[in-house]
Coordinates of C-alpha atoms in Angstrom, one line a residue:
X12 CA 102.8 26.3 -94.2
X13 CA 100.2 23.6 -94.6
X14 CA 102.4 20.7 -93.3
X15 CA 103.4 22.0 -89.9
X16 CA 102.9 20.6 -86.4
X17 CA 100.1 21.9 -84.2
X18 CA 102.3 21.7 -81.1
X19 CA 106.0 22.4 -81.6
X20 CA 107.0 24.7 -78.7
X21 CA 107.9 22.9 -75.5
X22 CA 105.3 25.1 -73.7
X23 CA 102.6 23.7 -76.0
X24 CA 102.5 20.4 -74.1
X25 CA 99.5 21.3 -71.9
X26 CA 97.6 22.3 -75.1
X27 CA 98.6 19.0 -76.6
X28 CA 97.1 17.1 -73.6
X29 CA 93.9 19.2 -73.8
X30 CA 93.7 18.5 -77.5
X31 CA 94.3 14.8 -77.0
X32 CA 91.6 14.6 -74.4
X33 CA 89.1 16.4 -76.6
X34 CA 89.5 13.7 -79.2
X35 CA 88.3 11.0 -76.8
X36 CA 84.7 9.7 -77.2
X37 CA 82.2 11.4 -74.9
X38 CA 81.9 8.3 -72.7
X39 CA 85.6 8.1 -72.1
X40 CA 85.8 11.8 -71.2
X41 CA 82.9 11.4 -68.8
X42 CA 84.5 8.4 -67.2
X43 CA 87.8 10.3 -66.8
X44 CA 86.0 13.2 -65.2
X45 CA 84.3 10.9 -62.8
X46 CA 87.6 9.2 -61.9
X47 CA 89.2 12.6 -61.4
X48 CA 86.5 13.5 -58.9
X49 CA 87.0 10.3 -57.0
X50 CA 90.7 10.9 -56.9
X51 CA 90.2 14.3 -55.4
X52 CA 88.1 12.8 -52.6
X53 CA 89.8 9.5 -52.0
X54 CA 93.5 10.4 -52.5
X55 CA 96.5 8.8 -54.1
X56 CA 95.6 5.2 -53.5
X57 CA 92.3 5.5 -55.4
X58 CA 94.1 7.4 -58.1
X59 CA 96.5 4.6 -58.7
X60 CA 93.8 1.9 -58.7
X61 CA 91.3 3.8 -60.9
X62 CA 93.5 5.1 -63.6
X63 CA 96.4 2.6 -63.9
X64 CA 98.7 5.7 -64.2
X65 CA 101.0 4.3 -61.5
X66 CA 104.3 5.8 -60.7
X67 CA 106.8 4.2 -63.1
X68 CA 109.0 1.4 -61.9
X69 CA 112.8 1.5 -62.0
X70 CA 115.1 -1.3 -63.1
X71 CA 118.5 -0.4 -61.8
X72 CA 122.0 -1.9 -61.6
X73 CA 123.7 -2.5 -58.2
X74 CA 126.2 0.2 -58.9
X75 CA 126.1 3.8 -60.1
X76 CA 123.5 4.8 -62.6
X77 CA 124.7 7.3 -65.3
X78 CA 121.8 6.9 -67.7
X79 CA 118.1 6.3 -67.5
X80 CA 116.1 5.0 -70.5
X81 CA 112.4 5.5 -70.3
X82 CA 110.0 3.1 -71.9
X83 CA 106.3 3.8 -72.3
X84 CA 105.5 0.3 -73.5
X85 CA 107.2 -2.9 -74.5
X86 CA 106.0 -2.6 -78.1
X87 CA 108.3 -2.8 -81.1
X88 CA 108.5 0.9 -81.8
X89 CA 109.6 1.8 -78.3
X90 CA 112.1 -1.1 -78.1
X91 CA 113.6 -0.2 -81.5
X92 CA 114.0 3.4 -80.7
X93 CA 115.2 3.2 -77.1
X94 CA 116.4 -0.3 -76.3
X95 CA 118.4 -0.9 -79.5
X96 CA 120.9 1.9 -78.8
X97 CA 121.6 0.4 -75.4
X98 CA 122.1 -3.0 -77.2
X99 CA 124.6 -1.3 -79.5
X100 CA 126.4 0.2 -76.4
X101 CA 126.4 -3.2 -74.7
X102 CA 128.2 -4.7 -77.7
X103 CA 130.7 -1.9 -78.1
X104 CA 131.3 -0.9 -74.5
X105 CA 129.7 -3.4 -72.1
X106 CA 131.3 -1.6 -69.1
X107 CA 129.4 1.5 -70.0
X108 CA 126.1 -0.3 -70.6
X109 CA 126.3 -1.7 -67.0
X110 CA 125.4 1.8 -65.7
X111 CA 122.2 2.1 -67.7
X112 CA 119.0 1.9 -65.7
X113 CA 115.4 1.8 -67.0
X114 CA 112.1 3.5 -66.3
X115 CA 109.4 0.9 -67.0
X116 CA 105.6 1.0 -67.4
X117 CA 103.3 -1.6 -66.0
X118 CA 103.5 -5.2 -67.3
X119 CA 106.1 -7.9 -67.7
X120 CA 109.3 -6.5 -69.1
X121 CA 111.2 -8.4 -71.8
X122 CA 114.9 -9.0 -71.4
X123 CA 116.5 -5.6 -71.8
X124 CA 120.1 -5.1 -73.0
X125 CA 122.7 -4.8 -70.3
X126 CA 120.2 -5.4 -67.6
X127 CA 121.3 -8.8 -66.4
X128 CA 121.5 -8.6 -62.6
X129 CA 119.4 -5.3 -62.4
X130 CA 116.8 -5.2 -59.7
X131 CA 113.4 -3.6 -59.8
X132 CA 112.5 -0.7 -57.4
X133 CA 109.4 1.4 -56.9
X134 CA 110.1 4.9 -58.0
X135 CA 109.7 6.4 -54.5
X136 CA 111.3 9.7 -53.6
X137 CA 113.8 7.9 -51.4
X138 CA 114.9 5.5 -54.1
X139 CA 115.2 8.3 -56.7
X140 CA 117.3 10.4 -54.2
X141 CA 119.5 7.6 -53.0
X142 CA 120.1 5.8 -56.4
X143 CA 120.3 8.6 -58.9
X144 CA 122.8 11.1 -57.6
X145 CA 125.2 10.5 -60.5
X146 CA 122.5 10.7 -63.3
X147 CA 124.1 12.3 -66.3
X148 CA 121.5 11.7 -69.1
X149 CA 118.1 10.3 -69.8
X150 CA 116.8 8.9 -73.1
X151 CA 113.1 9.2 -73.8
X152 CA 110.5 9.2 -76.5
X153 CA 109.1 12.5 -75.1
X154 CA 107.7 13.8 -71.8
X155 CA 104.0 13.4 -72.6
X156 CA 103.6 9.9 -71.0
X157 CA 104.4 8.7 -67.5
X158 CA 107.9 7.2 -67.9
X159 CA 109.3 10.0 -70.0
X160 CA 107.7 12.6 -67.9
X161 CA 109.3 11.2 -64.7
X162 CA 112.7 10.7 -66.4
X163 CA 112.8 14.3 -67.7
X164 CA 111.8 15.7 -64.3
X165 CA 114.6 13.8 -62.6
X166 CA 117.0 15.0 -65.3
X167 CA 116.0 18.6 -64.8
X168 CA 116.5 18.3 -61.0
X169 CA 120.0 17.0 -61.4
X170 CA 121.2 19.0 -64.4
X171 CA 121.3 15.9 -66.6
X172 CA 121.0 15.9 -70.3
X173 CA 117.8 14.9 -72.1
X174 CA 117.9 12.9 -75.3
X175 CA 114.7 12.4 -77.3
X176 CA 114.5 9.5 -79.8
X177 CA 111.9 9.7 -82.6
X178 CA 110.0 6.4 -82.4
X179 CA 107.4 6.8 -85.1
X180 CA 106.3 8.9 -88.1
X181 CA 105.4 12.5 -87.3
X182 CA 101.8 13.5 -87.9
X183 CA 100.3 16.9 -87.4
X184 CA 99.4 16.3 -83.7
X185 CA 102.8 15.0 -82.6
X186 CA 103.6 16.3 -79.1
X187 CA 106.5 18.8 -78.8
X188 CA 110.1 18.0 -78.1
X189 CA 111.0 18.8 -74.5
X190 CA 113.0 22.0 -74.0
X191 CA 116.8 22.0 -74.0
X192 CA 117.0 18.5 -75.5
X193 CA 119.0 16.6 -78.2
X194 CA 116.7 15.1 -80.8
X195 CA 117.6 11.9 -82.7
X196 CA 115.4 12.1 -85.7
X197 CA 114.7 9.8 -88.7
X198 CA 115.7 12.4 -91.2
X199 CA 116.8 16.1 -91.4
X200 CA 113.3 16.8 -92.9
X201 CA 111.7 15.4 -89.8
X202 CA 114.0 17.3 -87.5
X203 CA 113.3 20.6 -89.2
X204 CA 109.5 19.9 -89.3
X205 CA 109.3 18.9 -85.6
X206 CA 111.4 21.7 -84.1
X207 CA 110.5 24.5 -86.5
X208 CA 113.9 26.1 -86.0
X209 CA 113.9 26.0 -82.2
X210 CA 117.2 27.2 -80.9
X211 CA 117.0 25.1 -77.7
X212 CA 117.0 21.7 -79.5
X213 CA 120.1 20.1 -81.0
X214 CA 118.9 17.9 -83.9
X215 CA 120.8 14.9 -85.1
X216 CA 119.5 12.9 -88.1
X217 CA 120.3 9.2 -87.5
X218 CA 117.5 7.2 -89.3
X219 CA 115.1 4.7 -87.8
X220 CA 116.2 1.5 -86.0
X221 CA 112.7 0.1 -86.6
X222 CA 113.0 0.5 -90.4
X223 CA 116.5 -0.8 -90.4
X224 CA 115.3 -3.9 -88.6
X225 CA 112.6 -4.3 -91.2
X226 CA 115.2 -4.1 -94.0
X227 CA 117.4 -6.7 -92.4
X228 CA 114.5 -9.0 -91.6
X229 CA 113.1 -9.0 -95.1
X230 CA 113.0 -12.4 -96.7
X231 CA 115.1 -13.1 -99.8
X232 CA 113.3 -12.1 -103.0
X233 CA 112.7 -15.7 -104.0
X234 CA 110.9 -16.3 -100.7
X235 CA 108.7 -13.2 -100.8
X236 CA 105.1 -14.0 -101.8
X237 CA 104.5 -10.6 -103.5
X238 CA 101.3 -11.9 -105.2
X239 CA 97.9 -11.7 -103.6
X240 CA 95.7 -8.9 -102.4
X241 CA 97.7 -8.0 -99.4
X242 CA 96.5 -6.0 -96.3
X243 CA 95.2 -2.6 -95.3
X244 CA 96.6 -1.5 -92.0
X245 CA 93.8 -0.1 -89.7
X246 CA 94.1 3.2 -87.8
X247 CA 90.5 3.6 -86.6
X248 CA 91.8 4.6 -83.2
X249 CA 93.7 7.6 -84.6
X250 CA 92.9 11.1 -83.4
X251 CA 94.5 12.9 -86.3
X252 CA 91.5 12.3 -88.7
X253 CA 87.8 11.6 -88.2
X254 CA 87.0 7.9 -87.8
X255 CA 84.9 8.1 -91.0
X256 CA 88.0 9.1 -93.0
X257 CA 90.0 6.1 -91.8
X258 CA 87.0 3.9 -92.6
X259 CA 86.4 5.4 -96.0
X260 CA 90.0 4.9 -97.0
X261 CA 90.0 1.3 -95.9
X262 CA 86.7 0.5 -97.7
X263 CA 87.9 2.1 -100.9
X264 CA 91.1 0.0 -100.9
X265 CA 89.8 -3.3 -99.8
X266 CA 86.8 -3.3 -102.1
X267 CA 89.0 -2.4 -105.1
X268 CA 91.8 -4.9 -104.3
X269 CA 90.3 -7.6 -102.2
X270 CA 92.9 -6.9 -99.5
X271 CA 92.3 -8.0 -95.9
X272 CA 91.7 -5.3 -93.3
X273 CA 94.2 -5.7 -90.5
X274 CA 93.0 -3.9 -87.3
X275 CA 95.5 -1.9 -85.2
X276 CA 96.0 -3.5 -81.7
X277 CA 94.3 -0.4 -80.2
X278 CA 91.1 -1.0 -82.2
X279 CA 89.4 -2.6 -79.2
X280 CA 86.7 0.0 -78.4
X281 CA 83.1 -0.5 -79.1
X282 CA 82.9 1.6 -82.2
X283 CA 85.9 -0.1 -83.8
X284 CA 84.5 -3.6 -83.0
X285 CA 81.2 -2.6 -84.5
X286 CA 82.9 -1.5 -87.7
X287 CA 84.8 -4.7 -87.9
X288 CA 81.6 -6.7 -87.5
X289 CA 79.9 -4.6 -90.2
X290 CA 82.7 -5.2 -92.6
X291 CA 82.7 -8.9 -91.9
X292 CA 79.0 -9.0 -92.8
X293 CA 79.7 -7.2 -96.0
X294 CA 82.3 -9.8 -97.0
X295 CA 85.5 -7.9 -96.0
X296 CA 88.2 -10.2 -94.7
X297 CA 89.4 -9.1 -91.2
X298 CA 93.0 -10.3 -90.5
X299 CA 93.0 -10.1 -86.7
X300 CA 95.4 -13.1 -86.1
X301 CA 98.0 -10.7 -84.6
X302 CA 100.9 -12.1 -86.6
X303 CA 103.7 -9.6 -87.3
X304 CA 103.5 -7.6 -90.5
X305 CA 106.5 -9.5 -92.0
X306 CA 104.5 -12.7 -91.8
X307 CA 101.8 -11.3 -94.2
X308 CA 102.1 -11.4 -97.9
X309 CA 101.2 -9.1 -100.8
X310 CA 101.0 -5.3 -100.9
X311 CA 100.5 -3.1 -97.9
X312 CA 98.4 0.0 -97.7
X313 CA 97.3 2.5 -95.0
X314 CA 96.4 6.1 -94.4
X315 CA 99.7 7.0 -92.8
X316 CA 100.9 4.0 -90.8
X317 CA 104.6 3.4 -90.2
X318 CA 103.9 -0.1 -91.8
X319 CA 103.9 1.6 -95.2
X320 CA 107.6 2.3 -94.8
X321 CA 108.3 -1.0 -93.0
X322 CA 106.9 -2.8 -96.1
X323 CA 108.9 -0.5 -98.5
X324 CA 112.1 -1.3 -96.6
X325 CA 111.4 -5.0 -97.0
X326 CA 110.9 -4.6 -100.8
X327 CA 107.1 -5.0 -100.7
X328 CA 104.7 -2.8 -102.7
X329 CA 103.2 -0.2 -100.3
X330 CA 100.9 2.8 -100.8
X331 CA 99.1 5.5 -98.9
X332 CA 95.4 5.8 -99.2
X333 CA 92.8 8.6 -98.6
X334 CA 89.9 9.5 -100.9
X335 CA 90.3 13.3 -100.2
X336 CA 93.4 13.9 -98.1
X337 CA 93.8 17.2 -96.1
X338 CA 96.8 19.4 -96.8
X339 CA 98.7 18.2 -93.8
X340 CA 98.4 14.6 -94.8
X341 CA 99.6 15.3 -98.3
X342 CA 102.6 17.1 -96.8
X343 CA 103.2 14.0 -94.5
X344 CA 103.2 11.7 -97.5
X345 CA 105.7 14.0 -99.3
X346 CA 108.0 14.1 -96.3
X347 CA 108.2 10.3 -96.2
X348 CA 108.1 9.7 -100.0
X349 CA 104.8 7.8 -99.7
X350 CA 103.1 7.1 -103.0
X351 CA 99.3 7.7 -103.1
X352 CA 97.1 4.9 -104.4
X353 CA 93.9 5.7 -106.3
X354 CA 91.2 3.3 -107.7
X355 CA 91.9 2.2 -111.2
X356 CA 95.5 3.1 -111.1
X357 CA 98.7 1.2 -110.3
X358 CA 101.2 3.8 -109.1
X359 CA 104.8 3.1 -108.4
X360 CA 105.3 1.7 -104.9
X361 CA 106.6 3.8 -102.1
X362 CA 110.4 3.7 -102.2
X363 CA 112.4 2.8 -99.1
X364 CA 113.2 5.8 -96.8
X365 CA 116.8 6.8 -97.2
X366 CA 118.6 6.6 -93.9
X367 CA 121.3 9.2 -92.9
X368 CA 123.3 6.5 -91.2
X369 CA 124.0 2.8 -91.9
X370 CA 123.1 1.7 -88.4
X371 CA 120.7 4.1 -86.6
X372 CA 121.0 2.4 -83.2
X373 CA 124.7 2.5 -83.3
X374 CA 124.7 6.1 -84.4
X375 CA 122.5 7.0 -81.4
X376 CA 124.7 5.1 -79.0
X377 CA 127.8 6.7 -80.3
X378 CA 126.4 10.2 -79.9
X379 CA 124.7 9.7 -76.6
X380 CA 127.6 8.0 -74.9
X381 CA 130.4 9.8 -76.9
X382 CA 132.2 10.7 -73.8
X383 CA 133.0 8.3 -71.0
X384 CA 129.8 7.2 -69.3

């Protein structure tokens, strides 16, 4: 099978971490090695200060906690996947939502559903022991980042259930689903691809709350400025393909169409900034204003960004671009119904991704909290 994940067994997670680290630039790997050495000498305090990989924070209600929801960031994909089901629960059963706590990353948290009156706590061993005796389930995006890793560990220690919500499109290097979990996937095809028939994972196809939000937020047809060159969504930071592939795809599209290049928020490294500067000198428009995608106009293109499907949900022309795609990328495009753009051709736009449910967030909430909280 050409379109299969590199890491699909739960025990593949250490290999995924090693693979991910191997994709870092040499300078970042050297810095990480140096930090690890310092941590070994100076202990936990130096570790926290040098890596930023602090123990996650807990946002807990005054009463019993039956559910923990683990956020790795406060970005739109995480909030759509993990916070919107709690919002649906708070609407349908506010008394149940009152027992939902949160595992938070660093930074200022937005207002979270059902969390009025919650208090923040450091995730110390005493707090976890004292406040989570009645934990029955956790909801995570995975166990490969700090918040999810902690939540899954606490769930295992207490015999609580683990729910995993798909929060983005699944590329070849997607980390594996934790063992003995329930997976809430965008589609049955995604669930089959991600789990490869694993017997320990219950898969439920629910759709994407993020794509449903894009559909609902789409302006009326008369208000949509479909004309114009549009934007190409950058992914220079991606580890799945060589940087030169992402750059070649962007150059091919923007030079043929006049579209603006829209950098990904993670394109802050030296190499990415240098590429942006070179493109500016060559006359390429760089759209780095940071406005949401819905505020842009015209067609949308990318190598394999979720933005392709967000645009399609909103009724905008959207395409996938790569001059010479590897087999896994062609399989990825097929799985999501993405239409490939080529120079000199005007293909049919990518169609909206069909959702298995009318309201993915509500469907997740109904399944996760189907019994009394």
